[in-house]
Amino acid sequence: MTSAVVCTPLGVEQAALRGAVSAAVLRTGAGLSGRVDATGPVLVAGVAGALTNQLRPGDLVVAEELRTADSATPSHAAALLLGALRRLGLPVHLGPLLSREHITDGRHRAAAAATGALAVDTESAYLARHAPAGQTVALRAIVDTADAPLLRPGTAWRGITALRALRAAAPAINQWAAAAGDRQVMLASPRSFCAGVERAVEIVERALQRFGPPVYVRRQIVHNSCVVRGLELRGAVFVDEVDQVLQGSTVVLSAHGVAPSVRRDAAARRLRVIDATCPLVAKVHSEVRRFAEKGNTVFLIGHGEHEEVVGTRGEASDSVVVVANPTEAARVQPADARKVACVMQTTLAADEAERSAAVLRERFPALVAPPREDICYATTNRQAAVREVAQRSDLVLVLGSQNSSNSRRLVEVAEKSGAAYLVDDASGVDLCWLATARRVGITAGASAPPHLVGEVVRCLSGLGRIRVQEVSVAEEDVRFTLPREVH
Ligand code: SF4
């Protein structure tokens, strides 16, 4: 068992935290002579000088990397502390922190700024050498800036401002100390990107290469903010409707599929359309057309506001009735109870969808359904994997965006066994959740990139030793071909 250490180099910094930080705060001494004996994670709190004009006195800096002139030590849990400080509403910046042997002022400050560090102090990186690799977090409050350096009028006031800011950060320091500790980490497998999402992202990337930016994309190509941001940086332009696309341009339709009216609108604007609809969603569209052409009322089990359901319903809007849950399944009234069919949104929670389907089957013995179920292999596998992991965990973290249906369903499945949270990335993980969680399960929705899981694991490794285990319930080798426009 490792224990966490909170330390400050100076007596005034220690005094600023006195009574506000529940753990003992060690005073390590200033400069190179500072010492700390640690077998576990270390948090260094104190003041620093700004190296960029973005920072003002009283701003906080969390070091993502602790640098000296000739070394760089990563701070694995930096994003967790950053998130805790942001939730407190404090002005906080994340970036490299430089430690130098002497106070950096005058011409030395420009040289220090040229290293790319956000701020400079005289201890953090040196103290990090006494802690296990990656397990030091440094939190510094800005005293002096390039345009208001040390030892000038106003320094005392700026010092008080910085020490007050440090004290305001005490609740986050307490959360870090409570969360520190060794853990078992269980990774659900399969997790993260499915074949439909990989295909959709690759379509946009290839379209950018082949046709050059801008490539327009109707709606989020997949429901993940990290993926969307990454493609935007490369020249993709996301729009709500095709009437926002310049005539004659290239537009990619998202993986969730669209109603036929969207294709008609795109054709009317003479757009080059590349269809990234997942083939498994396209299969549900063709089922709806087939059932509706035979005069059936088609019950579409799903969430009415979800883009996939909006697109699927658009195939035969006069015939489709959306059924959100078993209660609605018990109420729906088709035109003819002998001509009824049922399809499903691909990303539903399998148990919940089956309960709605069972009600419909019971009420309408003539109900027909596709020979193979609509909830896709990726949804089924990810739910089975997270169920397995959740049963062995104190807490489950699901990487995914709030508007991702399959990610939200993973949270619901995991919640049946205990605490589970949906987070966009590591900075969304609340240190308070970790205080009593020694066994942490992690998964990611089908639209969340795999590297997000790696970042959370890395953060946990900054709080103590971790043992990582893959919990696999299925192998996946599904690949879909690309449309000819980008083949
Ligand atoms: S979750 Fe399933 S239906 Fe949706 S894109 Fe992935 S493979 Fe296709």
Coordinates of C-alpha atoms and ligand atoms in Angstrom, one line a residue:
M1 CA 0.0 0.0 0.0
T2 CA 1.4 3.4 -1.0
S3 CA 0.6 6.6 0.7
A4 CA 0.4 10.1 -0.8
V5 CA 2.5 13.1 0.2
V6 CA 1.5 16.7 0.0
C7 CA 4.4 19.1 0.2
T8 CA 5.3 22.7 -0.2
P9 CA 8.8 24.1 -0.5
L10 CA 8.3 27.3 1.5
G11 CA 6.9 28.0 4.9
V12 CA 4.4 30.6 3.5
E13 CA 3.1 28.1 1.1
Q14 CA 2.6 25.6 3.9
A15 CA 0.9 28.2 6.0
A16 CA -1.5 29.0 3.1
L17 CA -2.7 25.4 3.1
R18 CA -2.8 25.0 6.9
G19 CA -6.2 23.9 8.2
A20 CA -7.6 23.7 4.6
V21 CA -5.8 20.5 3.5
S22 CA -6.7 17.5 5.6
A23 CA -3.5 15.6 5.0
A24 CA -0.2 16.6 6.7
V25 CA 1.6 19.2 4.5
L26 CA 5.4 18.7 4.6
R27 CA 7.7 21.5 4.1
T28 CA 10.5 20.4 1.8
G29 CA 12.7 23.5 1.7
A30 CA 13.5 25.7 -1.3
G31 CA 15.5 25.1 -4.4
L32 CA 17.7 22.2 -5.2
S33 CA 18.2 21.3 -1.5
G34 CA 14.5 20.4 -1.1
R35 CA 13.9 16.8 -0.1
V36 CA 10.9 14.5 0.2
D37 CA 10.9 10.8 0.9
A38 CA 8.1 9.2 -1.0
T39 CA 7.2 5.6 -2.0
G40 CA 3.9 6.8 -3.5
P41 CA 2.4 9.8 -5.3
V42 CA 3.5 13.3 -4.4
L43 CA 1.7 16.6 -4.8
V44 CA 3.9 19.7 -4.8
A45 CA 2.0 22.9 -4.1
G46 CA 3.5 26.4 -4.2
V47 CA 4.0 29.6 -6.2
A48 CA 5.6 30.2 -9.5
G49 CA 6.5 32.8 -12.1
A50 CA 4.6 33.0 -15.4
L51 CA 6.4 32.5 -18.7
T52 CA 3.5 33.5 -20.9
N53 CA 1.2 36.5 -21.0
Q54 CA -1.8 34.2 -20.8
L55 CA -1.2 33.8 -17.1
R56 CA -2.0 36.5 -14.5
P57 CA -1.2 36.6 -10.7
G58 CA -3.5 34.2 -8.9
D59 CA -3.9 31.8 -11.9
L60 CA -3.2 28.2 -11.2
V61 CA -0.9 26.0 -13.3
V62 CA -1.0 22.2 -13.2
A63 CA 2.2 20.7 -14.7
E64 CA 1.6 18.1 -17.4
E65 CA 5.4 17.7 -17.6
L66 CA 8.0 18.6 -15.0
R67 CA 11.1 19.9 -16.8
T68 CA 14.6 20.9 -16.0
A69 CA 17.2 22.1 -18.4
D70 CA 18.1 18.5 -19.2
S71 CA 15.2 16.3 -18.2
A72 CA 11.4 15.9 -18.6
T73 CA 9.2 13.9 -16.3
P74 CA 5.5 13.3 -17.2
S75 CA 2.8 13.9 -14.6
H76 CA 0.3 11.1 -15.2
A77 CA -2.5 12.4 -13.0
A78 CA -2.3 16.0 -14.1
A79 CA -5.6 15.8 -16.1
L80 CA -7.4 14.6 -12.9
L81 CA -6.2 17.4 -10.8
L82 CA -7.0 19.9 -13.6
G83 CA -10.6 18.6 -13.8
A84 CA -11.0 18.9 -10.0
L85 CA -9.8 22.5 -10.1
R86 CA -12.0 23.4 -13.1
R87 CA -15.0 21.9 -11.2
L88 CA -14.2 24.3 -8.4
G89 CA -14.4 27.2 -10.9
L90 CA -10.8 28.2 -10.5
P91 CA -8.7 29.7 -13.3
V92 CA -6.3 26.9 -14.1
H93 CA -3.9 26.1 -17.0
L94 CA -2.3 22.9 -18.0
G95 CA 1.2 22.8 -19.5
P96 CA 4.9 22.1 -18.9
L97 CA 6.4 23.5 -15.8
L98 CA 10.1 24.4 -15.7
S99 CA 12.3 24.1 -12.6
R100 CA 15.5 26.1 -12.5
E101 CA 18.1 26.2 -9.7
H102 CA 17.8 30.0 -9.3
I103 CA 15.0 32.5 -9.4
T104 CA 14.3 33.3 -13.1
D105 CA 14.1 37.0 -13.7
G106 CA 15.4 39.5 -16.2
R107 CA 16.9 38.1 -19.4
H108 CA 16.7 34.5 -18.0
R109 CA 12.9 34.7 -18.2
A110 CA 12.9 35.1 -22.0
A111 CA 15.2 32.1 -22.3
A112 CA 13.0 30.1 -20.0
A113 CA 9.9 31.1 -22.0
A114 CA 11.6 29.9 -25.2
T115 CA 11.5 26.3 -23.8
G116 CA 7.7 26.3 -24.2
A117 CA 7.0 26.0 -20.5
L118 CA 4.0 27.8 -19.0
A119 CA 5.6 28.7 -15.7
V120 CA 8.9 28.4 -13.8
D121 CA 9.7 27.5 -10.2
T122 CA 12.8 26.3 -8.3
E123 CA 11.7 22.9 -7.0
S124 CA 9.0 20.8 -8.6
A125 CA 11.0 18.8 -11.1
Y126 CA 13.8 18.2 -8.6
L127 CA 11.3 16.9 -6.0
A128 CA 9.7 14.6 -8.6
R129 CA 13.0 12.7 -8.7
H130 CA 12.2 11.4 -5.2
A131 CA 8.7 10.0 -6.2
P132 CA 7.8 6.9 -8.3
A133 CA 8.0 7.7 -12.1
G134 CA 4.9 9.7 -13.3
Q135 CA 3.4 10.0 -9.8
T136 CA 4.2 13.7 -9.1
V137 CA 1.7 16.4 -9.7
A138 CA 2.7 20.0 -9.3
L139 CA 0.2 22.8 -8.6
R140 CA 1.5 26.3 -8.7
A141 CA -0.1 29.6 -8.2
I142 CA 1.3 32.5 -10.3
V143 CA 2.9 35.3 -8.4
D144 CA 4.9 37.2 -11.0
T145 CA 4.5 37.7 -14.7
A146 CA 6.8 38.8 -17.5
D147 CA 5.4 42.4 -17.3
A148 CA 5.2 42.4 -13.5
P149 CA 8.4 40.6 -12.4
L150 CA 9.5 39.8 -8.8
L151 CA 11.1 42.4 -6.5
R152 CA 9.1 45.3 -8.0
P153 CA 6.3 47.4 -6.4
G154 CA 3.2 45.3 -6.0
T155 CA 5.1 42.0 -5.4
A156 CA 3.7 41.6 -1.9
W157 CA 0.1 42.1 -3.1
R158 CA 0.7 39.6 -5.9
G159 CA 2.2 37.1 -3.4
I160 CA -1.0 37.4 -1.3
T161 CA -3.1 36.9 -4.4
A162 CA -1.2 33.7 -5.3
L163 CA -1.3 32.3 -1.8
R164 CA -5.0 32.9 -1.6
A165 CA -5.4 31.1 -4.9
L166 CA -3.4 28.2 -3.5
R167 CA -5.7 28.0 -0.5
A168 CA -8.8 28.1 -2.8
A169 CA -7.3 24.9 -4.5
A170 CA -7.3 23.0 -1.2
P171 CA -10.5 21.0 -1.8
A172 CA -9.0 19.7 -5.0
I173 CA -5.8 18.8 -3.2
N174 CA -7.9 16.9 -0.6
Q175 CA -9.7 15.0 -3.4
W176 CA -6.3 14.1 -5.0
A177 CA -5.0 12.8 -1.6
A178 CA -8.2 10.8 -1.0
A179 CA -8.0 9.2 -4.5
A180 CA -4.3 8.3 -4.3
G181 CA -3.7 4.6 -4.0
D182 CA -2.9 1.3 -5.7
R183 CA -5.6 -0.1 -8.1
Q184 CA -6.7 -3.0 -10.2
V185 CA -7.8 -1.8 -13.6
M186 CA -10.0 -4.0 -15.8
L187 CA -10.4 -3.2 -19.4
A188 CA -13.5 -4.4 -21.1
S189 CA -12.9 -6.1 -24.5
P190 CA -14.2 -5.4 -27.1
R191 CA -14.4 -1.6 -26.5
S192 CA -14.0 1.6 -28.5
F193 CA -14.3 1.9 -32.3
C194 CA -16.5 -0.5 -34.2
A195 CA -16.2 -1.3 -37.9
G196 CA -19.0 1.2 -38.8
V197 CA -17.2 4.0 -37.0
E198 CA -13.8 3.1 -38.4
R199 CA -15.2 3.1 -41.9
A200 CA -17.0 6.5 -41.4
V201 CA -13.9 8.2 -40.0
E202 CA -11.7 6.7 -42.8
I203 CA -14.2 8.0 -45.4
V204 CA -13.8 11.6 -44.2
E205 CA -10.0 11.3 -44.0
R206 CA -9.8 9.9 -47.5
A207 CA -12.3 12.5 -48.9
L208 CA -10.0 15.2 -47.4
Q209 CA -7.0 13.6 -49.1
R210 CA -8.7 13.1 -52.4
F211 CA -10.8 16.2 -52.8
G212 CA -9.0 18.6 -50.4
P213 CA -10.6 20.8 -47.7
P214 CA -13.2 21.8 -47.1
V215 CA -15.1 18.5 -47.0
Y216 CA -18.6 19.1 -45.6
V217 CA -20.0 16.5 -43.2
R218 CA -23.8 16.5 -42.4
R219 CA -24.1 16.3 -38.6
Q220 CA -21.4 14.7 -36.4
I221 CA -19.8 11.9 -38.5
V222 CA -20.0 9.8 -35.3
H223 CA -21.2 10.9 -31.9
N224 CA -17.8 11.8 -30.4
S225 CA -16.5 15.3 -29.8
C226 CA -12.9 14.2 -29.9
V227 CA -13.3 12.6 -33.3
V228 CA -15.2 15.7 -34.6
R229 CA -12.5 18.1 -33.3
G230 CA -9.7 16.0 -34.9
L231 CA -11.4 16.0 -38.3
E232 CA -12.2 19.8 -38.1
L233 CA -8.5 20.5 -37.6
R234 CA -7.9 18.6 -40.8
G235 CA -10.4 20.6 -42.8
A236 CA -13.8 18.9 -42.3
V237 CA -16.7 21.3 -41.9
F238 CA -19.7 20.0 -39.9
V239 CA -23.1 21.3 -40.9
D240 CA -26.6 20.6 -39.7
E241 CA -28.3 20.4 -43.1
V242 CA -27.1 20.1 -46.7
D243 CA -28.5 23.5 -47.5
Q244 CA -25.6 24.9 -45.6
V245 CA -23.2 23.3 -48.0
L246 CA -21.8 25.3 -50.9
Q247 CA -23.3 24.2 -54.2
G248 CA -21.2 21.6 -56.1
S249 CA -19.1 20.7 -52.9
T250 CA -18.5 17.3 -51.4
V251 CA -20.6 16.3 -48.5
V252 CA -20.3 13.1 -46.4
L253 CA -23.4 11.7 -44.8
S254 CA -22.8 10.5 -41.2
A255 CA -22.7 6.9 -40.0
H256 CA -26.2 7.2 -38.4
G257 CA -27.9 7.3 -41.8
V258 CA -30.3 9.8 -43.3
A259 CA -33.9 9.9 -44.5
P260 CA -34.3 9.8 -48.4
S261 CA -35.4 13.5 -48.3
V262 CA -31.8 14.4 -47.3
R263 CA -30.4 12.7 -50.4
R264 CA -33.0 14.4 -52.5
D265 CA -32.0 17.8 -51.1
A266 CA -28.3 17.0 -51.7
A267 CA -29.0 16.0 -55.3
A268 CA -31.0 19.3 -55.8
R269 CA -27.9 21.2 -54.8
R270 CA -25.7 19.2 -57.1
L271 CA -23.5 18.0 -54.2
R272 CA -21.0 15.2 -54.5
V273 CA -22.4 12.8 -51.8
I274 CA -20.3 10.2 -50.1
D275 CA -22.4 8.0 -47.9
A276 CA -20.8 6.9 -44.6
T277 CA -24.0 5.3 -43.3
C278 CA -23.0 2.1 -41.5
P279 CA -24.0 -0.9 -43.6
L280 CA -25.8 -2.3 -40.5
V281 CA -27.9 0.8 -40.2
A282 CA -28.5 0.7 -44.0
K283 CA -29.8 -2.9 -43.4
V284 CA -32.5 -1.6 -41.0
H285 CA -33.5 1.1 -43.6
S286 CA -34.1 -1.6 -46.2
E287 CA -36.1 -3.7 -43.8
V288 CA -38.3 -0.7 -43.1
R289 CA -38.9 -0.2 -46.8
R290 CA -39.6 -3.9 -47.4
F291 CA -42.1 -4.1 -44.5
A292 CA -43.8 -0.8 -45.3
E293 CA -44.2 -1.8 -49.0
K294 CA -46.1 -4.9 -47.9
G295 CA -48.6 -2.6 -46.1
N296 CA -47.3 -3.2 -42.5
T297 CA -47.3 -0.8 -39.7
V298 CA -43.6 -0.9 -38.7
F299 CA -42.8 -0.5 -35.0
L300 CA -39.3 1.0 -34.7
I301 CA -38.0 0.3 -31.2
G302 CA -35.6 3.1 -30.4
H303 CA -35.2 6.7 -29.2
G304 CA -37.3 9.1 -31.3
E305 CA -34.9 12.0 -31.2
H306 CA -31.8 10.0 -32.1
E307 CA -30.4 10.7 -35.6
E308 CA -30.4 7.0 -36.5
V309 CA -34.1 6.7 -35.7
V310 CA -35.0 10.0 -37.4
G311 CA -33.2 8.7 -40.6
T312 CA -34.8 5.2 -40.4
R313 CA -38.3 6.6 -39.8
G314 CA -37.9 8.8 -42.9
E315 CA -37.8 5.7 -45.1
A316 CA -41.6 5.3 -44.6
S317 CA -42.8 8.0 -42.2
D318 CA -46.5 7.2 -42.7
S319 CA -46.0 3.6 -41.7
V320 CA -43.4 3.8 -39.0
V321 CA -44.3 4.1 -35.3
V322 CA -41.4 4.7 -32.9
V323 CA -41.7 2.7 -29.6
A324 CA -39.3 4.0 -26.9
N325 CA -40.0 1.5 -24.1
P326 CA -42.3 -1.4 -22.9
T327 CA -44.9 1.1 -21.7
E328 CA -45.2 2.6 -25.2
A329 CA -45.3 -0.9 -26.7
A330 CA -48.3 -1.6 -24.5
R331 CA -50.2 1.4 -25.9
V332 CA -49.5 1.5 -29.7
Q333 CA -52.4 0.9 -32.0
P334 CA -51.6 -0.1 -35.6
A335 CA -54.1 0.4 -38.4
D336 CA -54.4 -3.4 -38.8
A337 CA -53.2 -5.7 -36.0
R338 CA -52.6 -8.5 -38.6
K339 CA -50.1 -6.4 -40.6
V340 CA -47.4 -5.4 -38.2
A341 CA -43.6 -5.6 -38.2
C342 CA -40.8 -4.7 -35.8
V343 CA -37.3 -3.4 -36.3
M344 CA -34.8 -1.8 -33.8
Q345 CA -32.3 1.0 -33.5
T346 CA -28.8 -0.7 -33.7
T347 CA -27.4 0.8 -30.5
L348 CA -30.0 -0.1 -27.9
A349 CA -29.5 -1.9 -24.6
A350 CA -30.4 -5.4 -25.6
D351 CA -32.4 -6.3 -22.5
E352 CA -34.5 -3.2 -22.6
A353 CA -35.2 -3.5 -26.4
E354 CA -36.1 -7.2 -25.9
R355 CA -38.7 -6.2 -23.2
S356 CA -40.4 -3.9 -25.7
A357 CA -40.3 -6.5 -28.4
A358 CA -41.8 -9.1 -26.0
V359 CA -44.8 -6.8 -25.3
L360 CA -45.4 -6.3 -29.0
R361 CA -45.1 -10.1 -29.7
E362 CA -47.6 -10.8 -26.9
R363 CA -50.1 -8.2 -28.2
F364 CA -49.7 -8.9 -31.9
P365 CA -49.1 -12.6 -32.7
A366 CA -48.8 -11.7 -36.4
L367 CA -45.8 -9.5 -35.7
V368 CA -43.0 -10.1 -38.2
A369 CA -39.3 -9.2 -37.7
P370 CA -36.0 -9.5 -39.6
P371 CA -34.4 -13.0 -39.4
R372 CA -31.3 -11.5 -37.8
E373 CA -31.6 -9.0 -34.9
D374 CA -31.0 -5.3 -35.6
I375 CA -29.0 -4.5 -32.5
C376 CA -25.5 -4.7 -34.0
Y377 CA -22.6 -7.0 -33.1
A378 CA -20.6 -4.1 -31.7
T379 CA -23.3 -3.0 -29.4
T380 CA -24.0 -6.5 -28.2
N381 CA -20.3 -7.3 -27.6
R382 CA -19.5 -4.0 -25.8
Q383 CA -22.5 -4.5 -23.5
A384 CA -21.5 -8.1 -22.7
A385 CA -17.9 -7.0 -21.9
V386 CA -18.9 -4.1 -19.7
R387 CA -21.4 -6.3 -17.8
E388 CA -18.6 -8.7 -17.0
V389 CA -16.2 -6.0 -15.9
A390 CA -18.8 -4.2 -13.8
Q391 CA -19.5 -7.3 -11.8
R392 CA -15.8 -7.3 -10.7
S393 CA -15.4 -3.5 -10.2
D394 CA -16.1 -0.8 -7.6
L395 CA -16.5 1.7 -10.4
V396 CA -16.9 1.7 -14.1
L397 CA -15.7 4.6 -16.4
V398 CA -17.2 4.7 -19.9
L399 CA -15.4 6.8 -22.4
G400 CA -17.8 8.5 -24.8
S401 CA -19.8 11.6 -25.5
Q402 CA -23.1 12.5 -23.9
N403 CA -24.9 12.3 -27.3
S404 CA -23.6 8.8 -28.0
S405 CA -26.4 6.3 -27.7
N406 CA -24.3 3.2 -27.4
S407 CA -22.0 4.8 -24.8
R408 CA -25.0 5.8 -22.6
R409 CA -26.3 2.2 -22.9
L410 CA -22.9 1.0 -21.6
V411 CA -23.3 3.1 -18.5
E412 CA -26.9 1.8 -18.0
V413 CA -25.6 -1.8 -18.2
A414 CA -22.7 -1.2 -15.8
E415 CA -25.0 0.7 -13.3
K416 CA -26.8 -2.5 -12.7
S417 CA -23.7 -3.7 -10.8
G418 CA -22.7 -0.4 -9.1
A419 CA -21.3 3.1 -9.9
A420 CA -20.7 4.0 -13.5
Y421 CA -20.0 7.3 -15.2
L422 CA -19.8 8.5 -18.8
V423 CA -16.8 10.8 -19.5
D424 CA -15.6 12.5 -22.6
D425 CA -11.9 12.1 -21.6
A426 CA -9.6 11.8 -18.6
S427 CA -10.3 15.3 -17.4
G428 CA -13.9 14.3 -16.9
V429 CA -13.0 11.7 -14.3
D430 CA -13.9 13.1 -10.9
L431 CA -11.3 12.3 -8.2
C432 CA -14.1 11.9 -5.7
W433 CA -15.4 8.8 -7.6
L434 CA -12.0 7.2 -7.1
A435 CA -11.7 7.7 -3.3
T436 CA -13.3 4.4 -2.5
A437 CA -12.7 2.6 -5.8
R438 CA -9.8 0.2 -5.8
R439 CA -11.1 -1.9 -8.7
V440 CA -11.9 0.3 -11.7
G441 CA -13.4 -1.1 -14.9
I442 CA -13.0 0.9 -18.1
T443 CA -14.7 0.7 -21.5
A444 CA -15.4 3.0 -24.4
G445 CA -18.4 3.4 -26.6
A446 CA -18.2 2.4 -30.3
S447 CA -17.6 6.0 -31.3
A448 CA -14.8 6.8 -28.8
P449 CA -11.2 6.5 -30.0
P450 CA -9.0 3.9 -28.3
H451 CA -6.4 6.4 -27.2
L452 CA -8.9 7.9 -24.7
V453 CA -8.9 4.7 -22.7
G454 CA -5.0 4.7 -22.6
E455 CA -5.1 8.2 -21.2
V456 CA -7.4 7.3 -18.4
V457 CA -5.2 4.3 -17.5
R458 CA -2.2 6.5 -17.5
C459 CA -4.0 9.0 -15.2
L460 CA -4.8 6.2 -12.7
S461 CA -1.1 5.1 -12.8
G462 CA -0.3 8.6 -11.6
L463 CA -2.3 8.0 -8.4
G464 CA -0.5 4.8 -7.4
R465 CA 0.6 1.4 -8.7
I466 CA -1.9 -0.2 -11.1
R467 CA -2.4 -3.8 -12.3
V468 CA -4.1 -3.9 -15.7
Q469 CA -6.2 -6.8 -16.8
E470 CA -8.1 -7.3 -20.1
V471 CA -11.5 -8.9 -19.7
S472 CA -12.4 -10.2 -23.1
V473 CA -15.8 -11.7 -24.0
A474 CA -15.5 -11.8 -27.8
E475 CA -13.1 -11.4 -30.7
E476 CA -14.1 -8.9 -33.5
D477 CA -12.8 -9.0 -37.1
V478 CA -15.6 -7.2 -38.9
R479 CA -14.5 -4.9 -41.7
F480 CA -16.8 -3.0 -44.1
T481 CA -15.7 -1.9 -47.6
L482 CA -15.4 1.8 -48.5
P483 CA -17.7 3.5 -51.0
R484 CA -16.3 3.8 -54.5
E485 CA -15.8 7.6 -54.3
V486 CA -13.0 7.1 -51.8
H487 CA -11.9 3.5 -52.6
Ligands
SF4_1 S1 -22.4 0.7 -33.5 FE1 -23.0 -0.9 -34.9 S2 -24.5 0.0 -36.3 FE2 -23.5 1.7 -35.2 S3 -21.8 2.2 -36.6 FE3 -21.0 0.7 -35.2 S4 -21.2 -1.3 -36.2 FE4 -22.5 0.2 -37.2

